[in-house]
PDB file of C-alpha atoms in Angstrom:
ATOM      1  CA  MET O   1       4.884 -22.993 -25.490  1.00 77.00           C
ATOM      2  CA  ILE O   2       3.249 -20.539 -22.918  1.00 81.00           C
ATOM      3  CA  ASP O   3       4.024 -16.774 -23.573  1.00 82.00           C
ATOM      4  CA  ALA O   4       5.172 -15.189 -20.204  1.00 81.00           C
ATOM      5  CA  ARG O   5       3.360 -11.941 -21.381  1.00 85.00           C
ATOM      6  CA  ARG O   6       0.240 -13.567 -21.488  1.00 90.00           C
ATOM      7  CA  LEU O   7       0.912 -15.030 -17.864  1.00 87.00           C
ATOM      8  CA  ARG O   8       1.055 -11.341 -16.798  1.00 88.00           C
ATOM      9  CA  ILE O   9      -2.472 -10.736 -18.264  1.00 90.00           C
ATOM     10  CA  LEU O  10      -3.809 -13.708 -16.370  1.00 89.00           C
ATOM     11  CA  ARG O  11      -2.452 -12.547 -13.176  1.00 90.00           C
ATOM     12  CA  ALA O  12      -3.994  -9.043 -13.802  1.00 89.00           C
ATOM     13  CA  VAL O  13      -7.240 -10.523 -14.497  1.00 89.00           C
ATOM     14  CA  ALA O  14      -7.106 -12.567 -11.018  1.00 89.00           C
ATOM     15  CA  ASP O  15      -6.097  -9.471  -9.069  1.00 89.00           C
ATOM     16  CA  HIS O  16      -8.562  -7.003 -10.584  1.00 90.00           C
ATOM     17  CA  ARG O  17     -11.534  -9.546 -11.061  1.00 88.00           C
ATOM     18  CA  THR O  18     -12.586  -7.936 -14.513  1.00 89.00           C
ATOM     19  CA  VAL O  19     -11.208  -7.842 -17.912  1.00 88.00           C
ATOM     20  CA  THR O  20     -11.942  -4.050 -18.290  1.00 89.00           C
ATOM     21  CA  ALA O  21      -9.930  -3.387 -14.869  1.00 89.00           C
ATOM     22  CA  ALA O  22      -7.077  -5.791 -15.763  1.00 88.00           C
ATOM     23  CA  ALA O  23      -6.841  -3.926 -19.330  1.00 89.00           C
ATOM     24  CA  ALA O  24      -6.700  -0.358 -17.650  1.00 89.00           C
ATOM     25  CA  ALA O  25      -3.893  -1.579 -15.180  1.00 86.00           C
ATOM     26  CA  LEU O  26      -1.748  -2.860 -18.038  1.00 87.00           C
ATOM     27  CA  TYR O  27      -2.590  -0.164 -20.534  1.00 87.00           C
ATOM     28  CA  LEU O  28      -4.346  -2.355 -22.958  1.00 89.00           C
ATOM     29  CA  THR O  29      -7.760  -2.554 -24.335  1.00 91.00           C
ATOM     30  CA  PRO O  30     -10.243  -4.958 -23.126  1.00 88.00           C
ATOM     31  CA  SER O  31     -10.568  -6.578 -26.505  1.00 88.00           C
ATOM     32  CA  ALA O  32      -6.597  -7.099 -26.427  1.00 90.00           C
ATOM     33  CA  VAL O  33      -6.870  -8.792 -22.950  1.00 88.00           C
ATOM     34  CA  SER O  34      -9.611 -11.015 -24.111  1.00 88.00           C
ATOM     35  CA  GLN O  35      -7.467 -11.927 -27.450  1.00 90.00           C
ATOM     36  CA  GLN O  36      -4.444 -12.839 -25.105  1.00 88.00           C
ATOM     37  CA  LEU O  37      -6.357 -14.855 -22.800  1.00 88.00           C
ATOM     38  CA  ALA O  38      -7.908 -16.711 -25.748  1.00 88.00           C
ATOM     39  CA  ALA O  39      -4.372 -17.339 -27.034  1.00 88.00           C
ATOM     40  CA  LEU O  40      -3.211 -18.543 -23.596  1.00 87.00           C
ATOM     41  CA  GLU O  41      -6.163 -20.919 -23.419  1.00 86.00           C
ATOM     42  CA  GLN O  42      -5.257 -22.251 -26.807  1.00 87.00           C
ATOM     43  CA  GLU O  43      -1.854 -22.842 -25.551  1.00 86.00           C
ATOM     44  CA  THR O  44      -2.668 -24.691 -22.683  1.00 87.00           C
ATOM     45  CA  GLY O  45      -5.459 -26.505 -23.907  1.00 86.00           C
ATOM     46  CA  HIS O  46      -7.736 -25.537 -20.832  1.00 88.00           C
ATOM     47  CA  ARG O  47     -10.412 -22.984 -20.069  1.00 88.00           C
ATOM     48  CA  LEU O  48      -8.729 -20.488 -17.626  1.00 87.00           C
ATOM     49  CA  VAL O  49     -11.185 -17.659 -17.082  1.00 88.00           C
ATOM     50  CA  GLU O  50     -15.078 -17.645 -16.625  1.00 88.00           C
ATOM     51  CA  ARG O  51     -16.864 -14.467 -17.018  1.00 84.00           C
ATOM     52  CA  ASN O  52     -20.345 -13.566 -15.690  1.00 80.00           C
ATOM     53  CA  ALA O  53     -22.388 -10.369 -14.722  1.00 76.00           C
ATOM     54  CA  ARG O  54     -20.097  -9.537 -11.793  1.00 81.00           C
ATOM     55  CA  GLY O  55     -16.733  -9.826 -13.605  1.00 84.00           C
ATOM     56  CA  ALA O  56     -14.157 -12.814 -14.268  1.00 88.00           C
ATOM     57  CA  ARG O  57     -12.684 -15.491 -12.165  1.00 86.00           C
ATOM     58  CA  LEU O  58     -10.170 -18.158 -12.859  1.00 88.00           C
ATOM     59  CA  THR O  59     -11.355 -21.762 -13.229  1.00 88.00           C
ATOM     60  CA  ALA O  60      -9.676 -24.440 -11.462  1.00 90.00           C
ATOM     61  CA  ALA O  61      -7.213 -24.888 -14.311  1.00 88.00           C
ATOM     62  CA  GLY O  62      -6.649 -21.092 -14.081  1.00 86.00           C
ATOM     63  CA  GLU O  63      -5.895 -21.277 -10.430  1.00 89.00           C
ATOM     64  CA  ILE O  64      -3.382 -24.083 -11.248  1.00 89.00           C
ATOM     65  CA  LEU O  65      -1.543 -22.064 -13.892  1.00 88.00           C
ATOM     66  CA  LEU O  66      -1.668 -18.741 -11.586  1.00 87.00           C
ATOM     67  CA  THR O  67       0.324 -20.719  -8.837  1.00 86.00           C
ATOM     68  CA  HIS O  68       3.057 -21.435 -11.415  1.00 89.00           C
ATOM     69  CA  THR O  69       2.603 -17.782 -12.959  1.00 89.00           C
ATOM     70  CA  ASN O  70       3.758 -16.292  -9.652  1.00 84.00           C
ATOM     71  CA  ALA O  71       6.818 -18.580  -9.633  1.00 85.00           C
ATOM     72  CA  VAL O  72       7.650 -17.923 -13.203  1.00 85.00           C
ATOM     73  CA  LEU O  73       7.457 -14.285 -13.152  1.00 85.00           C
ATOM     74  CA  ALA O  74       9.445 -14.032  -9.932  1.00 85.00           C
ATOM     75  CA  GLN O  75      12.247 -16.106 -11.600  1.00 84.00           C
ATOM     76  CA  LEU O  76      11.976 -13.569 -14.683  1.00 84.00           C
ATOM     77  CA  GLU O  77      12.289 -10.614 -12.193  1.00 83.00           C
ATOM     78  CA  ARG O  78      15.590 -12.557 -10.786  1.00 81.00           C
ATOM     79  CA  ALA O  79      16.883 -13.200 -14.242  1.00 82.00           C
ATOM     80  CA  GLU O  80      16.449  -9.251 -15.248  1.00 79.00           C
ATOM     81  CA  ALA O  81      18.268  -8.505 -11.854  1.00 77.00           C
ATOM     82  CA  GLU O  82      21.317 -10.717 -12.545  1.00 72.00           C
ATOM     83  CA  LEU O  83      21.607  -9.355 -16.136  1.00 76.00           C
ATOM     84  CA  ALA O  84      21.345  -5.791 -14.924  1.00 73.00           C
ATOM     85  CA  ALA O  85      24.225  -6.758 -12.392  1.00 62.00           C
ATOM     86  CA  TYR O  86      26.225  -8.521 -15.141  1.00 57.00           C
ATOM     87  CA  GLY O  87      26.071  -5.156 -16.987  1.00 65.00           C
ATOM     88  CA  ALA O  88      26.921  -3.053 -13.938  1.00 58.00           C
ATOM     89  CA  GLY O  89      23.465  -1.696 -13.669  1.00 57.00           C
ATOM     90  CA  ASP O  90      24.703   1.382 -11.690  1.00 67.00           C
ATOM     91  CA  ALA O  91      22.641   3.930 -13.545  1.00 73.00           C
ATOM     92  CA  GLY O  92      19.126   4.141 -14.291  1.00 84.00           C
ATOM     93  CA  THR O  93      15.455   5.046 -13.094  1.00 89.00           C
ATOM     94  CA  VAL O  94      13.559   3.360 -10.301  1.00 95.00           C
ATOM     95  CA  THR O  95       9.824   4.572  -9.792  1.00 96.00           C
ATOM     96  CA  VAL O  96       8.498   4.706  -6.238  1.00 98.00           C
ATOM     97  CA  ALA O  97       4.770   5.112  -5.238  1.00 97.00           C
ATOM     98  CA  ALA O  98       4.262   6.151  -1.841  1.00 96.00           C
ATOM     99  CA  PHE O  99       1.827   8.160   0.367  1.00 91.00           C
ATOM    100  CA  ALA O 100       2.158  11.852   1.229  1.00 89.00           C
ATOM    101  CA  THR O 101       3.536  11.096   4.809  1.00 89.00           C
ATOM    102  CA  GLY O 102       5.753   8.439   3.575  1.00 92.00           C
ATOM    103  CA  ILE O 103       7.349  10.542   0.912  1.00 95.00           C
ATOM    104  CA  GLY O 104       8.298  13.178   3.583  1.00 91.00           C
ATOM    105  CA  LEU O 105       9.307  10.638   6.332  1.00 92.00           C
ATOM    106  CA  VAL O 106      11.401   8.218   4.451  1.00 95.00           C
ATOM    107  CA  LEU O 107      11.341   8.553   0.567  1.00 97.00           C
ATOM    108  CA  ALA O 108      12.626  12.114   0.598  1.00 96.00           C
ATOM    109  CA  PRO O 109      15.375  11.249   2.817  1.00 96.00           C
ATOM    110  CA  ALA O 110      16.290   8.163   1.023  1.00 97.00           C
ATOM    111  CA  ILE O 111      16.599  10.072  -2.114  1.00 97.00           C
ATOM    112  CA  ALA O 112      19.076  12.544  -0.403  1.00 96.00           C
ATOM    113  CA  ALA O 113      21.131   9.501   0.726  1.00 96.00           C
ATOM    114  CA  LEU O 114      21.174   7.877  -2.693  1.00 95.00           C
ATOM    115  CA  SER O 115      22.593  11.200  -4.255  1.00 92.00           C
ATOM    116  CA  ALA O 116      25.660  10.418  -2.328  1.00 91.00           C
ATOM    117  CA  SER O 117      25.883   6.598  -2.189  1.00 91.00           C
ATOM    118  CA  ALA O 118      24.371   5.855  -5.593  1.00 89.00           C
ATOM    119  CA  PRO O 119      24.446   9.013  -7.837  1.00 87.00           C
ATOM    120  CA  GLY O 120      23.587   7.006 -10.795  1.00 86.00           C
ATOM    121  CA  ILE O 121      20.293   5.980  -9.626  1.00 90.00           C
ATOM    122  CA  ARG O 122      17.338   8.500 -10.389  1.00 91.00           C
ATOM    123  CA  VAL O 123      14.129   8.135  -8.246  1.00 96.00           C
ATOM    124  CA  ARG O 124      10.951   8.929  -9.933  1.00 96.00           C
ATOM    125  CA  VAL O 125       8.167   9.580  -7.260  1.00 97.00           C
ATOM    126  CA  GLN O 126       4.580   9.153  -7.665  1.00 96.00           C
ATOM    127  CA  ASP O 127       2.060  10.154  -4.950  1.00 94.00           C
ATOM    128  CA  ALA O 128      -0.462   7.200  -4.205  1.00 92.00           C
ATOM    129  CA  GLU O 129      -2.552   6.305  -1.261  1.00 83.00           C
ATOM    130  CA  GLY O 130      -1.229   3.758   1.181  1.00 76.00           C
ATOM    131  CA  ASP O 131      -3.631   1.032  -0.382  1.00 80.00           C
ATOM    132  CA  ALA O 132      -2.977   1.925  -3.889  1.00 86.00           C
ATOM    133  CA  SER O 133       0.719   1.433  -4.312  1.00 92.00           C
ATOM    134  CA  VAL O 134       1.041  -2.314  -4.095  1.00 92.00           C
ATOM    135  CA  PRO O 135      -1.391  -2.955  -7.046  1.00 92.00           C
ATOM    136  CA  MET O 136       0.787  -0.448  -8.939  1.00 94.00           C
ATOM    137  CA  VAL O 137       3.670  -2.708  -8.140  1.00 95.00           C
ATOM    138  CA  LEU O 138       1.896  -5.922  -9.274  1.00 92.00           C
ATOM    139  CA  ASP O 139       0.756  -4.247 -12.516  1.00 91.00           C
ATOM    140  CA  ARG O 140       4.337  -3.059 -13.128  1.00 91.00           C
ATOM    141  CA  GLN O 141       3.411   0.575 -13.198  1.00 94.00           C
ATOM    142  CA  VAL O 142       6.003   1.286 -10.535  1.00 96.00           C
ATOM    143  CA  ASP O 143       8.973  -0.528  -9.068  1.00 96.00           C
ATOM    144  CA  VAL O 144       8.662  -0.067  -5.366  1.00 97.00           C
ATOM    145  CA  ALA O 145       5.735   0.588  -3.158  1.00 96.00           C
ATOM    146  CA  VAL O 146       5.974   2.433   0.113  1.00 96.00           C
ATOM    147  CA  ALA O 147       2.607   1.204   1.455  1.00 92.00           C
ATOM    148  CA  VAL O 148       0.630   0.910   4.638  1.00 90.00           C
ATOM    149  CA  GLU O 149      -0.871  -2.240   5.922  1.00 85.00           C
ATOM    150  CA  TYR O 150      -4.845  -2.317   5.269  1.00 78.00           C
ATOM    151  CA  ARG O 151      -7.805  -4.728   5.244  1.00 75.00           C
ATOM    152  CA  GLY O 152      -7.475  -6.915   2.252  1.00 75.00           C
ATOM    153  CA  ALA O 153      -3.535  -6.220   1.700  1.00 76.00           C
ATOM    154  CA  PRO O 154      -1.434  -8.979   0.277  1.00 80.00           C
ATOM    155  CA  GLY O 155       0.106 -11.053   3.376  1.00 80.00           C
ATOM    156  CA  GLU O 156       3.628 -11.533   4.194  1.00 82.00           C
ATOM    157  CA  ASP O 157       3.250 -14.847   2.623  1.00 84.00           C
ATOM    158  CA  ASP O 158       2.149 -13.649  -0.667  1.00 88.00           C
ATOM    159  CA  ARG O 159       4.598 -15.251  -3.257  1.00 87.00           C
ATOM    160  CA  ARG O 160       4.154 -12.118  -5.651  1.00 91.00           C
ATOM    161  CA  LEU O 161       5.959  -9.690  -3.458  1.00 94.00           C
ATOM    162  CA  THR O 162       8.850  -9.165  -1.331  1.00 94.00           C
ATOM    163  CA  ARG O 163       8.442  -6.761   1.737  1.00 94.00           C
ATOM    164  CA  VAL O 164      10.648  -4.810   3.631  1.00 94.00           C
ATOM    165  CA  PRO O 165       9.323  -3.554   7.088  1.00 94.00           C
ATOM    166  CA  LEU O 166      10.004   0.377   7.342  1.00 95.00           C
ATOM    167  CA  TYR O 167       8.369   1.586  10.685  1.00 93.00           C
ATOM    168  CA  SER O 168       5.181   1.526  12.767  1.00 91.00           C
ATOM    169  CA  GLU O 169       3.709   4.340  14.421  1.00 91.00           C
ATOM    170  CA  PRO O 170       0.598   4.999  16.921  1.00 93.00           C
ATOM    171  CA  PHE O 171      -2.412   7.256  16.227  1.00 96.00           C
ATOM    172  CA  ASP O 172      -2.739  10.045  18.663  1.00 96.00           C
ATOM    173  CA  ALA O 173      -6.032  11.533  19.840  1.00 97.00           C
ATOM    174  CA  VAL O 174      -6.657  15.111  18.611  1.00 97.00           C
ATOM    175  CA  LEU O 175      -9.123  16.979  20.478  1.00 98.00           C
ATOM    176  CA  PRO O 176     -10.221  20.552  20.539  1.00 97.00           C
ATOM    177  CA  VAL O 177      -8.497  22.761  23.301  1.00 97.00           C
ATOM    178  CA  GLY O 178     -11.909  23.118  24.942  1.00 95.00           C
ATOM    179  CA  HIS O 179     -12.607  19.419  24.936  1.00 97.00           C
ATOM    180  CA  ARG O 180     -13.700  17.846  28.372  1.00 96.00           C
ATOM    181  CA  LEU O 181     -10.722  15.340  28.415  1.00 97.00           C
ATOM    182  CA  ALA O 182      -8.292  17.957  27.011  1.00 96.00           C
ATOM    183  CA  ASP O 183      -6.596  18.157  30.497  1.00 95.00           C
ATOM    184  CA  GLN O 184      -5.910  14.333  30.565  1.00 95.00           C
ATOM    185  CA  GLU O 185      -2.487  12.897  29.935  1.00 95.00           C
ATOM    186  CA  GLN O 186      -3.908  10.151  27.916  1.00 96.00           C
ATOM    187  CA  VAL O 187      -7.253   9.500  26.443  1.00 97.00           C
ATOM    188  CA  ALA O 188      -9.167   6.264  25.938  1.00 96.00           C
ATOM    189  CA  VAL O 189     -11.019   5.711  22.704  1.00 97.00           C
ATOM    190  CA  ALA O 190     -14.075   4.583  24.453  1.00 96.00           C
ATOM    191  CA  ASP O 191     -14.312   7.963  26.379  1.00 97.00           C
ATOM    192  CA  LEU O 192     -14.892   9.506  22.793  1.00 97.00           C
ATOM    193  CA  ALA O 193     -17.769   7.404  21.869  1.00 96.00           C
ATOM    194  CA  LYS O 194     -20.504  10.172  22.119  1.00 95.00           C
ATOM    195  CA  ASP O 195     -18.395  12.749  20.176  1.00 97.00           C
ATOM    196  CA  THR O 196     -18.551  13.760  16.708  1.00 97.00           C
ATOM    197  CA  TRP O 197     -15.690  12.308  14.573  1.00 98.00           C
ATOM    198  CA  ILE O 198     -13.437  13.592  11.832  1.00 98.00           C
ATOM    199  CA  GLY O 199     -11.455  11.102   9.634  1.00 95.00           C
ATOM    200  CA  PRO O 200     -10.304   9.741   6.306  1.00 93.00           C
ATOM    201  CA  TYR O 201     -12.730   8.552   3.448  1.00 91.00           C
ATOM    202  CA  PRO O 202     -13.710   5.001   3.317  1.00 89.00           C
ATOM    203  CA  GLY O 203     -10.904   3.134   1.248  1.00 83.00           C
ATOM    204  CA  ASN O 204      -8.018   5.110   2.847  1.00 86.00           C
ATOM    205  CA  PRO O 205      -6.198   2.572   5.007  1.00 86.00           C
ATOM    206  CA  CYS O 206      -6.335   4.926   8.132  1.00 90.00           C
ATOM    207  CA  HIS O 207     -10.148   5.146   7.912  1.00 91.00           C
ATOM    208  CA  ASP O 208     -10.101   1.367   8.677  1.00 89.00           C
ATOM    209  CA  VAL O 209      -7.607   1.886  11.676  1.00 90.00           C
ATOM    210  CA  VAL O 210     -10.005   4.583  13.115  1.00 93.00           C
ATOM    211  CA  VAL O 211     -13.086   2.623  12.716  1.00 93.00           C
ATOM    212  CA  LEU O 212     -11.701  -0.747  13.917  1.00 91.00           C
ATOM    213  CA  ALA O 213     -10.275   1.115  17.082  1.00 93.00           C
ATOM    214  CA  CYS O 214     -13.687   2.488  17.999  1.00 95.00           C
ATOM    215  CA  GLN O 215     -15.293  -0.955  17.172  1.00 95.00           C
ATOM    216  CA  TYR O 216     -12.827  -2.596  19.672  1.00 93.00           C
ATOM    217  CA  ALA O 217     -13.862   0.094  22.219  1.00 94.00           C
ATOM    218  CA  GLY O 218     -17.388  -0.831  21.675  1.00 95.00           C
ATOM    219  CA  PHE O 219     -18.988   1.753  19.505  1.00 96.00           C
ATOM    220  CA  GLU O 220     -19.306   2.959  16.067  1.00 96.00           C
ATOM    221  CA  PRO O 221     -17.820   6.456  15.474  1.00 96.00           C
ATOM    222  CA  SER O 222     -20.003   9.213  14.265  1.00 95.00           C
ATOM    223  CA  LEU O 223     -17.853  10.295  11.368  1.00 95.00           C
ATOM    224  CA  GLU O 224     -19.659  13.660  10.254  1.00 95.00           C
ATOM    225  CA  HIS O 225     -16.627  15.150   8.590  1.00 97.00           C
ATOM    226  CA  SER O 226     -14.308  13.471   5.983  1.00 96.00           C
ATOM    227  CA  SER O 227     -10.716  14.171   4.521  1.00 95.00           C
ATOM    228  CA  ASP O 228      -7.703  12.366   3.540  1.00 91.00           C
ATOM    229  CA  ASP O 229      -5.673  15.528   4.256  1.00 92.00           C
ATOM    230  CA  PHE O 230      -4.590  15.275   8.086  1.00 93.00           C
ATOM    231  CA  HIS O 231      -4.075  19.060   7.908  1.00 94.00           C
ATOM    232  CA  ALA O 232      -7.507  19.549   7.239  1.00 96.00           C
ATOM    233  CA  VAL O 233      -8.650  17.079   9.781  1.00 96.00           C
ATOM    234  CA  VAL O 234      -6.576  18.798  12.608  1.00 97.00           C
ATOM    235  CA  ALA O 235      -7.913  22.276  11.196  1.00 96.00           C
ATOM    236  CA  LEU O 236     -11.541  20.812  11.629  1.00 97.00           C
ATOM    237  CA  ALA O 237     -10.627  19.572  15.214  1.00 97.00           C
ATOM    238  CA  GLY O 238      -9.228  23.142  16.095  1.00 96.00           C
ATOM    239  CA  ALA O 239     -12.573  24.592  14.798  1.00 97.00           C
ATOM    240  CA  ASP O 240     -14.280  22.366  17.393  1.00 96.00           C
ATOM    241  CA  ALA O 241     -15.827  20.195  14.725  1.00 97.00           C
ATOM    242  CA  GLY O 242     -15.033  16.895  16.333  1.00 97.00           C
ATOM    243  CA  VAL O 243     -12.212  14.671  17.595  1.00 98.00           C
ATOM    244  CA  ALA O 244      -9.769  12.646  15.487  1.00 97.00           C
ATOM    245  CA  LEU O 245      -7.130   9.867  15.458  1.00 97.00           C
ATOM    246  CA  VAL O 246      -4.037  10.941  13.526  1.00 96.00           C
ATOM    247  CA  PRO O 247      -0.861   8.903  12.938  1.00 93.00           C
ATOM    248  CA  ARG O 248       1.903  10.546  14.823  1.00 92.00           C
ATOM    249  CA  SER O 249       4.244  11.278  12.025  1.00 88.00           C
ATOM    250  CA  ALA O 250       1.340  13.132  10.186  1.00 90.00           C
ATOM    251  CA  LEU O 251       1.539  15.628  13.099  1.00 92.00           C
ATOM    252  CA  ARG O 252       5.120  16.458  12.928  1.00 86.00           C
ATOM    253  CA  GLY O 253       5.611  20.114  12.134  1.00 84.00           C
ATOM    254  CA  MET O 254       1.972  20.828  11.997  1.00 90.00           C
ATOM    255  CA  ALA O 255       0.495  23.911  13.198  1.00 86.00           C
ATOM    256  CA  LEU O 256      -1.538  22.618  16.098  1.00 93.00           C
ATOM    257  CA  THR O 257      -3.724  25.713  16.637  1.00 93.00           C
ATOM    258  CA  GLY O 258      -6.773  25.248  18.584  1.00 96.00           C
ATOM    259  CA  VAL O 259      -6.167  21.554  19.336  1.00 97.00           C
ATOM    260  CA  VAL O 260      -4.353  19.435  22.039  1.00 97.00           C
ATOM    261  CA  VAL O 261      -2.697  16.092  20.966  1.00 97.00           C
ATOM    262  CA  ARG O 262      -2.785  13.181  23.583  1.00 97.00           C
ATOM    263  CA  PRO O 263      -1.452   9.648  23.483  1.00 96.00           C
ATOM    264  CA  VAL O 264      -4.151   6.820  23.564  1.00 96.00           C
ATOM    265  CA  HIS O 265      -4.633   5.082  26.659  1.00 95.00           C
ATOM    266  CA  GLY O 266      -3.779   1.210  26.513  1.00 88.00           C
ATOM    267  CA  SER O 267      -3.149  -0.532  23.010  1.00 86.00           C
ATOM    268  CA  ALA O 268      -3.025   2.265  20.722  1.00 89.00           C
ATOM    269  CA  PRO O 269      -4.156   1.929  17.045  1.00 91.00           C
ATOM    270  CA  THR O 270      -1.120   1.557  14.853  1.00 91.00           C
ATOM    271  CA  ARG O 271      -0.107   2.215  11.317  1.00 89.00           C
ATOM    272  CA  ARG O 272       2.484  -0.332   9.842  1.00 90.00           C
ATOM    273  CA  VAL O 273       4.452   0.977   6.824  1.00 93.00           C
ATOM    274  CA  PHE O 274       6.489  -1.252   4.534  1.00 94.00           C
ATOM    275  CA  ALA O 275       8.190  -1.282   1.175  1.00 96.00           C
ATOM    276  CA  ALA O 276       7.298  -3.776  -1.497  1.00 96.00           C
ATOM    277  CA  VAL O 277       8.666  -5.060  -4.836  1.00 96.00           C
ATOM    278  CA  ARG O 278       7.573  -7.851  -7.162  1.00 95.00           C
ATOM    279  CA  HIS O 279       9.244 -11.125  -5.662  1.00 93.00           C
ATOM    280  CA  GLY O 280      12.573 -11.525  -7.307  1.00 91.00           C
ATOM    281  CA  ALA O 281      13.329  -7.949  -8.023  1.00 92.00           C
ATOM    282  CA  GLU O 282      14.805  -7.150  -4.644  1.00 93.00           C
ATOM    283  CA  ALA O 283      18.131  -8.091  -5.924  1.00 89.00           C
ATOM    284  CA  HIS O 284      18.068  -5.812  -8.722  1.00 90.00           C
ATOM    285  CA  PRO O 285      21.232  -3.588  -8.616  1.00 88.00           C
ATOM    286  CA  LEU O 286      18.987  -0.431  -9.068  1.00 91.00           C
ATOM    287  CA  ILE O 287      16.101  -1.585  -6.773  1.00 94.00           C
ATOM    288  CA  ALA O 288      18.327  -2.959  -3.920  1.00 94.00           C
ATOM    289  CA  PRO O 289      20.043   0.277  -2.927  1.00 95.00           C
ATOM    290  CA  VAL O 290      16.643   2.033  -2.944  1.00 96.00           C
ATOM    291  CA  LEU O 291      15.204  -0.533  -0.498  1.00 97.00           C
ATOM    292  CA  ASP O 292      18.347  -0.214   1.544  1.00 96.00           C
ATOM    293  CA  ALA O 293      18.084   3.627   1.457  1.00 97.00           C
ATOM    294  CA  LEU O 294      14.242   3.437   2.547  1.00 97.00           C
ATOM    295  CA  ALA O 295      15.274   1.116   5.510  1.00 95.00           C
ATOM    296  CA  GLY O 296      18.153   3.304   6.556  1.00 95.00           C
ATOM    297  CA  ALA O 297      15.694   6.389   6.414  1.00 95.00           C
ATOM    298  CA  ALA O 298      13.038   4.708   8.413  1.00 93.00           C
ATOM    299  CA  GLY O 299      15.754   3.648  11.020  1.00 90.00           C
ATOM    300  CA  ARG O 300      16.451   7.495  11.658  1.00 88.00           C
ATOM    301  CA  VAL O 301      12.865   8.513  12.201  1.00 80.00           C
ATOM    302  CA  GLY O 302      12.581   7.394  15.660  1.00 72.00           C
ATOM    303  CA  LEU O 303       9.399   5.357  15.207  1.00 70.00           C
ATOM    304  CA  GLY O 304       8.975   1.539  15.814  1.00 63.00           C
ATOM    305  CA  ARG O 305      10.100  -1.009  13.302  1.00 63.00           C
ATOM    306  CA  GLY O 306       7.366  -2.176  10.910  1.00 56.00           C
ATOM    307  CA  THR O 307       6.304  -5.559  10.168  1.00 49.00           C
ATOM    308  CA  GLY O 308       7.556  -7.355   7.171  1.00 42.00           C
TER     309      GLY O 308
END
């Protein structure tokens, strides 16, 4: 009989591509992961994982088992949800990973709403970049992710996850007050091709949005200054260090000293934000109210609805 705990380990190896990284995500030692994989191979009678100098990959048999793994683990999530519902399940802790702006914009208001509508639910918050929270959900480190669409993100058809669209927002151009385009009502990205740029570090989803927007406009941005803190990005623009594209919600309540903010002309680059849980867990009596509260908070922020 196949042990479901070993299926979780197989999926972690498939997700992280190395035994060491899978072990770190699961809070196990690499030797323990290797032992569990060996036991799973013995249970199934097939070699499931091949290792080489670049890491680990699933064999054809491993890929077949992974397909069933996603279905089995989703069914276990549903079973836990139904058992929790049977036992009332109106009190407990839900851990949510979210990026800083998402915490302020939707997660904190959702927590405030839950204190009235579901006072037995305690939400524990972990700050995580917009591309880091979904892997944390898949690795069972957190229950819910508030995440940003990014290059390589699991798609809407990924059977491991259930996604709830929250909001989408444009990026605005942030220019020094003395910039040659500061008096324009809108700014075309192509008109900033020769400027020095300020932006997030590679790996941050917003970095991808900025670079792709510039590439679509026909140039590679000269990114001389890097920060994942948009307060720092705006401060640098205010010091005439360069120009930037910043998500609109990140500018709310910010001291915009020395800068002007202008909408992007034409099709503006966009950040899409969604909540994600392991497939099957969306009906859990503790998680469902959190998802509802997040969607409700997102509906009140005055931005467009994200994609699911």
